[in-house]
Amino acid sequence: MSEISWPPNWPRVLEARLGTPPPGEYRATPEAFLVEELLDFAPEGQGEHLWLWVEKRDLTTIELVKRLARACEVRPRDIGYAGLKDRQAVTRQWLSVHLPGREAPEDLEARLGETPVRLLEYHRHPRKLKRGVHKGNRFRLRLTGEACEDPGFAARWQALIEQGVPNYFGPQRFGHEGRNLGRAEALLGRGWRKRADPEGLLLSAARSYLFNQLLATRIAEGNWATPLPGELVILDGTASQFLVETPDAELLARAERLDLHPSGVLWGKGALGSREQAAQYEQALTMLAPALCAGLEAAGVSLGRRALRLRLGHPSLQRDAGGLWLAFDLPRGGFATAVLRELISHPTL
């Protein structure tokens, strides 16, 4: 019997107080979903790797990597990128190409194919661009529909600014109708092999599902934003974490200010690190989905942690005829769809 329940019924944090949000539309066109990668450093201007600041439209990062490898006559593994960006969007991100002793083709942009790809900047750097080194992403999204006309929309938006957003993994992580999860469950049941999952996407889908289940439980019990005894908390905007034996008034006040966030386990091999009440929630995953947990451990993936909550950076709302634009920054790993599902109802959310 499958351990995966799909479609999931992961709760919204604002639903109890403000009700289910009205229907809304997003991503009507790629130009209505804009994403810009944020780095907190710049290429040095010299080195074996050519870093490219690229704008793409209606194209996955993986497909862009393949095109760039062909155009520059290198292997795909010679291409570096910090994160995967949405396909149905206009996105800007850095990629690096290992080109020691030579330049990129003069007609590189033309070689990248018919799908619009623009090369906005290029600089040399000594090192390859590694996964996860970016600081985050800036989003600018257009929404339309009944939700935008709802008098409660502004209250929902302000609540997310003040209390943060549940750090759910977005639906794109799980594939159309959750199919990546079914594939992950089957693969982990047989014993994970890299050749069957070269990018680790199925491992990631399984870990993300377990994390979302944990977060959903804590939202349902009202403690998703409150550090519990034995909690590993994560400092906002960093990877720094520390153990809270017994939350005191000062620590709870810092959590209320969004200075720090409770965390949840990304299942894998290793010690939880959490204790007491916080650990009990995480250990319950082994009863909810024992085969998934055991399969991830057997695959050798290292246990990790992820904040249960996101702070919206530089949030803004602008209305226009027929809809509105939202803008905000999220740290790396944050999904804009986690923000949108608190504001609108949509079948994909």
Tab-separated table of C-alpha atoms in Angstrom:
chain	number	residue	atom	x	y	z
A	1	MET	CA	0.000	0.000	0.000
A	2	SER	CA	1.284	3.470	-0.890
A	3	GLU	CA	2.441	5.752	1.915
A	4	ILE	CA	1.718	8.798	-0.233
A	5	SER	CA	-1.609	10.610	-0.094
A	6	TRP	CA	-2.301	12.595	-3.259
A	7	PRO	CA	-3.642	15.160	-3.745
A	8	PRO	CA	-2.526	16.318	-0.301
A	9	ASN	CA	-4.627	18.453	1.988
A	10	TRP	CA	-1.899	20.618	3.465
A	11	PRO	CA	-3.522	23.425	5.495
A	12	ARG	CA	-3.154	27.136	4.913
A	13	VAL	CA	-2.153	29.182	7.947
A	14	LEU	CA	-4.637	31.997	7.261
A	15	GLU	CA	-7.634	29.779	6.626
A	16	ALA	CA	-8.791	29.489	10.239
A	17	ARG	CA	-8.893	33.279	10.680
A	18	LEU	CA	-9.663	34.584	7.188
A	19	GLY	CA	-11.286	31.613	5.470
A	20	THR	CA	-10.429	29.949	2.182
A	21	PRO	CA	-9.177	32.540	-0.313
A	22	PRO	CA	-11.336	33.239	-3.389
A	23	PRO	CA	-10.287	31.927	-6.811
A	24	GLY	CA	-7.498	33.719	-8.613
A	25	GLU	CA	-5.256	33.313	-11.619
A	26	TYR	CA	-1.498	33.601	-11.948
A	27	ARG	CA	1.098	32.882	-14.621
A	28	ALA	CA	-1.329	33.769	-17.431
A	29	THR	CA	1.761	34.373	-19.578
A	30	PRO	CA	5.482	33.934	-18.905
A	31	GLU	CA	5.722	37.735	-18.616
A	32	ALA	CA	3.309	37.593	-15.661
A	33	PHE	CA	5.788	35.519	-13.604
A	34	LEU	CA	9.187	37.206	-13.331
A	35	VAL	CA	12.085	35.721	-11.356
A	36	GLU	CA	15.541	37.205	-10.805
A	37	GLU	CA	18.318	35.315	-9.036
A	38	LEU	CA	20.099	37.136	-6.208
A	39	LEU	CA	23.797	36.664	-5.477
A	40	ASP	CA	25.657	38.382	-2.661
A	41	PHE	CA	28.977	38.393	-4.566
A	42	ALA	CA	30.134	39.228	-8.092
A	43	PRO	CA	32.412	37.472	-10.608
A	44	GLU	CA	36.033	38.560	-10.205
A	45	GLY	CA	36.682	39.388	-13.874
A	46	GLN	CA	39.340	36.739	-14.519
A	47	GLY	CA	39.615	32.951	-14.490
A	48	GLU	CA	38.865	29.785	-16.441
A	49	HIS	CA	35.087	30.007	-16.136
A	50	LEU	CA	32.890	32.367	-18.158
A	51	TRP	CA	29.899	33.481	-16.112
A	52	LEU	CA	26.808	34.479	-18.087
A	53	TRP	CA	23.880	36.560	-16.813
A	54	VAL	CA	21.034	35.091	-18.848
A	55	GLU	CA	17.369	35.905	-19.346
A	56	LYS	CA	15.228	32.999	-20.556
A	57	ARG	CA	11.548	32.676	-21.379
A	58	ASP	CA	9.409	29.515	-21.298
A	59	LEU	CA	12.475	27.298	-20.918
A	60	THR	CA	13.790	25.095	-18.099
A	61	THR	CA	17.245	25.634	-16.645
A	62	ILE	CA	18.204	22.039	-17.547
A	63	GLU	CA	17.282	22.588	-21.207
A	64	LEU	CA	19.249	25.845	-21.219
A	65	VAL	CA	22.279	23.990	-19.826
A	66	LYS	CA	22.063	21.437	-22.647
A	67	ARG	CA	21.811	24.169	-25.286
A	68	LEU	CA	24.686	26.109	-23.776
A	69	ALA	CA	26.871	22.991	-23.696
A	70	ARG	CA	26.207	22.300	-27.382
A	71	ALA	CA	26.775	25.928	-28.359
A	72	CYS	CA	30.104	26.134	-26.497
A	73	GLU	CA	31.168	22.569	-27.432
A	74	VAL	CA	31.600	21.460	-23.818
A	75	ARG	CA	30.023	18.759	-21.663
A	76	PRO	CA	26.883	19.593	-19.654
A	77	ARG	CA	28.880	18.934	-16.468
A	78	ASP	CA	31.129	21.849	-17.477
A	79	ILE	CA	28.133	24.161	-16.997
A	80	GLY	CA	27.376	25.502	-13.536
A	81	TYR	CA	24.192	27.042	-12.157
A	82	ALA	CA	23.023	27.993	-8.688
A	83	GLY	CA	19.392	26.927	-8.902
A	84	LEU	CA	16.629	25.642	-11.149
A	85	LYS	CA	14.257	28.338	-12.367
A	86	ASP	CA	10.649	28.010	-13.496
A	87	ARG	CA	9.872	27.162	-17.098
A	88	GLN	CA	6.615	29.096	-17.471
A	89	ALA	CA	8.209	32.399	-16.581
A	90	VAL	CA	10.709	35.019	-17.596
A	91	THR	CA	13.739	34.372	-15.406
A	92	ARG	CA	17.202	35.804	-14.988
A	93	GLN	CA	20.035	33.728	-13.564
A	94	TRP	CA	23.787	33.160	-13.684
A	95	LEU	CA	25.372	30.193	-15.442
A	96	SER	CA	29.071	29.387	-15.778
A	97	VAL	CA	30.914	27.639	-18.614
A	98	HIS	CA	34.363	26.107	-18.198
A	99	LEU	CA	36.323	27.671	-21.064
A	100	PRO	CA	40.031	27.648	-20.142
A	101	GLY	CA	42.110	29.473	-22.689
A	102	ARG	CA	39.303	30.264	-25.107
A	103	GLU	CA	36.319	32.519	-25.584
A	104	ALA	CA	32.691	31.668	-26.181
A	105	PRO	CA	31.482	31.723	-29.815
A	106	GLU	CA	30.735	35.227	-31.051
A	107	ASP	CA	27.273	34.093	-32.151
A	108	LEU	CA	26.532	32.332	-28.851
A	109	GLU	CA	23.100	33.897	-28.373
A	110	ALA	CA	22.000	32.813	-31.844
A	111	ARG	CA	23.260	29.283	-31.204
A	112	LEU	CA	21.013	28.894	-28.164
A	113	GLY	CA	17.945	28.261	-30.313
A	114	GLU	CA	14.618	29.794	-31.202
A	115	THR	CA	13.233	30.000	-27.671
A	116	PRO	CA	14.067	33.531	-26.518
A	117	VAL	CA	17.330	33.590	-24.567
A	118	ARG	CA	19.169	36.853	-23.974
A	119	LEU	CA	22.770	37.174	-22.787
A	120	LEU	CA	22.737	40.277	-20.611
A	121	GLU	CA	26.275	40.197	-19.157
A	122	TYR	CA	29.342	37.998	-19.080
A	123	HIS	CA	32.400	38.006	-16.838
A	124	ARG	CA	35.288	35.675	-16.026
A	125	HIS	CA	35.643	33.942	-12.663
A	126	PRO	CA	38.147	31.400	-11.257
A	127	ARG	CA	35.531	28.888	-10.117
A	128	LYS	CA	32.487	27.059	-11.401
A	129	LEU	CA	29.094	28.280	-10.222
A	130	LYS	CA	27.883	25.784	-7.600
A	131	ARG	CA	24.360	24.730	-6.689
A	132	GLY	CA	22.826	26.626	-3.819
A	133	VAL	CA	25.323	29.498	-3.607
A	134	HIS	CA	22.747	32.132	-4.500
A	135	LYS	CA	21.223	34.227	-1.737
A	136	GLY	CA	17.661	33.913	-3.010
A	137	ASN	CA	15.283	35.038	-5.726
A	138	ARG	CA	13.254	38.171	-6.417
A	139	PHE	CA	9.728	37.590	-7.719
A	140	ARG	CA	7.310	39.905	-9.502
A	141	LEU	CA	3.963	38.240	-10.179
A	142	ARG	CA	0.697	39.401	-11.743
A	143	LEU	CA	-2.558	38.102	-10.246
A	144	THR	CA	-6.056	38.402	-11.657
A	145	GLY	CA	-9.495	37.077	-10.788
A	146	GLU	CA	-11.983	37.224	-7.953
A	147	ALA	CA	-9.339	37.070	-5.207
A	148	CYS	CA	-7.862	40.397	-6.319
A	149	GLU	CA	-11.213	42.132	-5.829
A	150	ASP	CA	-11.817	40.544	-2.437
A	151	PRO	CA	-11.745	43.111	0.412
A	152	GLY	CA	-9.803	40.582	2.488
A	153	PHE	CA	-6.867	40.350	0.090
A	154	ALA	CA	-4.965	43.229	1.704
A	155	ALA	CA	-5.445	41.651	5.139
A	156	ARG	CA	-4.031	38.338	3.901
A	157	TRP	CA	-1.050	40.058	2.318
A	158	GLN	CA	-0.310	42.092	5.452
A	159	ALA	CA	-0.599	38.983	7.625
A	160	LEU	CA	2.020	37.196	5.528
A	161	ILE	CA	4.345	40.188	5.808
A	162	GLU	CA	3.958	40.285	9.588
A	163	GLN	CA	3.912	36.580	10.515
A	164	GLY	CA	5.777	34.960	7.626
A	165	VAL	CA	4.836	32.282	5.112
A	166	PRO	CA	4.749	28.494	5.554
A	167	ASN	CA	7.863	27.188	3.803
A	168	TYR	CA	6.078	24.464	1.843
A	169	PHE	CA	7.822	22.924	-1.138
A	170	GLY	CA	5.826	23.923	-4.202
A	171	PRO	CA	3.828	21.579	-6.441
A	172	GLN	CA	6.474	21.716	-9.177
A	173	ARG	CA	8.731	19.666	-6.889
A	174	PHE	CA	6.319	16.718	-7.111
A	175	GLY	CA	5.578	16.663	-10.836
A	176	HIS	CA	2.240	16.711	-12.650
A	177	GLU	CA	-0.417	15.160	-10.385
A	178	GLY	CA	2.342	14.088	-7.988
A	179	ARG	CA	3.819	11.580	-10.425
A	180	ASN	CA	7.384	12.165	-9.249
A	181	LEU	CA	6.314	10.931	-5.821
A	182	GLY	CA	4.975	7.657	-7.204
A	183	ARG	CA	8.212	7.149	-9.105
A	184	ALA	CA	10.220	8.014	-5.991
A	185	GLU	CA	8.297	5.548	-3.860
A	186	ALA	CA	8.863	2.763	-6.386
A	187	LEU	CA	12.551	3.566	-6.798
A	188	LEU	CA	13.226	3.741	-3.062
A	189	GLY	CA	11.370	0.469	-2.607
A	190	ARG	CA	13.730	-1.231	-5.083
A	191	GLY	CA	16.805	0.539	-3.767
A	192	TRP	CA	17.840	3.926	-5.103
A	193	ARG	CA	20.458	4.001	-7.867
A	194	LYS	CA	21.974	7.176	-9.287
A	195	ARG	CA	21.641	5.959	-12.867
A	196	ALA	CA	17.861	5.759	-12.373
A	197	ASP	CA	17.738	9.258	-10.839
A	198	PRO	CA	20.840	11.077	-12.114
A	199	GLU	CA	19.758	14.542	-10.943
A	200	GLY	CA	18.432	13.285	-7.608
A	201	LEU	CA	15.000	14.719	-8.437
A	202	LEU	CA	13.115	11.711	-7.078
A	203	LEU	CA	15.080	11.722	-3.821
A	204	SER	CA	14.270	15.405	-3.513
A	205	ALA	CA	10.567	14.789	-4.176
A	206	ALA	CA	10.393	12.185	-1.401
A	207	ARG	CA	12.208	14.396	1.135
A	208	SER	CA	10.074	17.388	0.195
A	209	TYR	CA	6.864	15.410	0.672
A	210	LEU	CA	7.908	14.315	4.167
A	211	PHE	CA	8.871	17.882	5.079
A	212	ASN	CA	5.513	19.215	3.871
A	213	GLN	CA	3.724	16.568	5.917
A	214	LEU	CA	5.636	17.649	9.031
A	215	LEU	CA	4.931	21.335	8.376
A	216	ALA	CA	1.244	20.589	7.759
A	217	THR	CA	0.989	18.836	11.131
A	218	ARG	CA	2.544	21.739	12.967
A	219	ILE	CA	0.310	24.246	11.178
A	220	ALA	CA	-2.733	22.183	12.116
A	221	GLU	CA	-1.610	22.197	15.762
A	222	GLY	CA	-0.792	25.903	15.746
A	223	ASN	CA	2.936	25.738	16.551
A	224	TRP	CA	4.567	26.058	13.116
A	225	ALA	CA	5.973	29.508	13.923
A	226	THR	CA	6.690	28.933	17.634
A	227	PRO	CA	9.922	27.272	18.832
A	228	LEU	CA	9.175	24.182	20.917
A	229	PRO	CA	11.273	22.552	23.631
A	230	GLY	CA	14.146	20.786	21.888
A	231	GLU	CA	13.746	22.853	18.711
A	232	LEU	CA	16.591	23.507	16.277
A	233	VAL	CA	15.969	27.078	15.176
A	234	ILE	CA	17.442	28.745	12.093
A	235	LEU	CA	18.498	32.397	12.071
A	236	ASP	CA	16.650	34.362	9.404
A	237	GLY	CA	18.595	34.823	6.199
A	238	THR	CA	21.384	32.405	7.192
A	239	ALA	CA	22.125	28.699	7.508
A	240	SER	CA	23.063	29.146	11.171
A	241	GLN	CA	21.094	27.021	13.626
A	242	PHE	CA	21.134	26.303	17.327
A	243	LEU	CA	19.291	24.093	19.770
A	244	VAL	CA	16.652	25.550	22.083
A	245	GLU	CA	16.276	23.434	25.205
A	246	THR	CA	13.471	25.523	26.713
A	247	PRO	CA	12.173	28.593	24.837
A	248	ASP	CA	12.235	31.695	27.035
A	249	ALA	CA	10.389	34.993	26.581
A	250	GLU	CA	13.288	36.636	24.739
A	251	LEU	CA	13.589	33.793	22.218
A	252	LEU	CA	9.828	33.707	21.641
A	253	ALA	CA	9.901	37.467	21.033
A	254	ARG	CA	12.681	37.018	18.456
A	255	ALA	CA	10.584	34.376	16.709
A	256	GLU	CA	7.621	36.753	16.652
A	257	ARG	CA	9.862	39.405	15.029
A	258	LEU	CA	10.902	36.809	12.391
A	259	ASP	CA	14.527	36.970	13.529
A	260	LEU	CA	14.594	33.179	13.761
A	261	HIS	CA	12.404	30.290	12.681
A	262	PRO	CA	11.582	26.760	13.834
A	263	SER	CA	13.027	24.122	11.517
A	264	GLY	CA	11.968	20.751	10.174
A	265	VAL	CA	13.947	17.711	9.107
A	266	LEU	CA	14.805	16.901	5.502
A	267	TRP	CA	14.905	13.164	6.001
A	268	GLY	CA	18.093	11.230	5.458
A	269	LYS	CA	20.944	9.441	7.153
A	270	GLY	CA	22.152	10.956	10.426
A	271	ALA	CA	20.998	12.161	13.824
A	272	LEU	CA	17.968	14.443	14.037
A	273	GLY	CA	19.622	16.908	16.378
A	274	SER	CA	16.251	18.045	17.697
A	275	ARG	CA	15.001	16.842	21.078
A	276	GLU	CA	11.918	16.521	23.254
A	277	GLN	CA	8.668	17.853	21.774
A	278	ALA	CA	10.210	19.021	18.490
A	279	ALA	CA	11.835	15.629	17.929
A	280	GLN	CA	8.558	13.829	18.585
A	281	TYR	CA	6.959	15.537	15.588
A	282	GLU	CA	9.881	14.524	13.383
A	283	GLN	CA	10.101	10.956	14.633
A	284	ALA	CA	6.402	10.562	13.833
A	285	LEU	CA	7.360	10.595	10.134
A	286	THR	CA	8.804	7.098	10.568
A	287	MET	CA	5.328	5.888	11.499
A	288	LEU	CA	3.577	7.892	8.785
A	289	ALA	CA	5.895	6.784	5.965
A	290	PRO	CA	8.354	4.143	7.222
A	291	ALA	CA	9.357	2.873	3.758
A	292	LEU	CA	10.101	6.369	2.437
A	293	CYS	CA	12.213	7.198	5.500
A	294	ALA	CA	14.089	3.894	5.347
A	295	GLY	CA	14.604	4.204	1.597
A	296	LEU	CA	16.119	7.672	1.925
A	297	GLU	CA	18.485	6.470	4.635
A	298	ALA	CA	19.517	3.464	2.526
A	299	ALA	CA	20.139	5.780	-0.431
A	300	GLY	CA	22.788	7.510	1.683
A	301	VAL	CA	21.315	11.005	1.439
A	302	SER	CA	22.431	13.122	4.386
A	303	LEU	CA	19.847	14.439	6.803
A	304	GLY	CA	19.279	18.179	6.488
A	305	ARG	CA	17.135	20.920	7.940
A	306	ARG	CA	14.869	23.591	6.507
A	307	ALA	CA	13.109	26.527	8.139
A	308	LEU	CA	9.382	26.005	8.623
A	309	ARG	CA	8.769	29.664	7.826
A	310	LEU	CA	9.823	32.290	5.283
A	311	ARG	CA	10.148	36.040	5.689
A	312	LEU	CA	9.018	38.107	2.683
A	313	GLY	CA	11.813	40.467	1.673
A	314	HIS	CA	10.976	43.892	0.203
A	315	PRO	CA	7.265	43.120	-0.229
A	316	SER	CA	5.111	45.394	-2.366
A	317	LEU	CA	1.633	45.379	-3.888
A	318	GLN	CA	0.501	47.490	-6.843
A	319	ARG	CA	-2.969	47.437	-8.319
A	320	ASP	CA	-3.775	48.133	-11.948
A	321	ALA	CA	-6.740	47.682	-14.264
A	322	GLY	CA	-7.967	44.121	-13.933
A	323	GLY	CA	-5.496	42.799	-11.390
A	324	LEU	CA	-2.446	43.472	-9.269
A	325	TRP	CA	1.319	42.925	-9.116
A	326	LEU	CA	3.059	41.404	-6.116
A	327	ALA	CA	6.800	41.689	-5.582
A	328	PHE	CA	8.912	40.038	-2.887
A	329	ASP	CA	12.253	38.336	-2.229
A	330	LEU	CA	12.560	34.791	-0.919
A	331	PRO	CA	15.679	33.014	0.355
A	332	ARG	CA	17.025	30.165	-1.766
A	333	GLY	CA	14.789	27.135	-1.673
A	334	GLY	CA	11.654	29.232	-1.123
A	335	PHE	CA	8.710	28.765	-3.488
A	336	ALA	CA	6.549	31.658	-4.687
A	337	THR	CA	3.669	29.182	-4.925
A	338	ALA	CA	3.799	28.830	-1.120
A	339	VAL	CA	3.003	32.548	-0.929
A	340	LEU	CA	0.290	32.421	-3.586
A	341	ARG	CA	-1.654	29.534	-2.027
A	342	GLU	CA	-2.295	31.729	1.028
A	343	LEU	CA	-3.712	34.489	-1.195
A	344	ILE	CA	-5.704	32.722	-3.938
A	345	SER	CA	-7.391	29.405	-4.637
A	346	HIS	CA	-6.141	27.711	-7.787
A	347	PRO	CA	-6.145	24.044	-8.901
A	348	THR	CA	-2.348	23.975	-9.204
A	349	LEU	CA	-1.788	25.251	-5.664
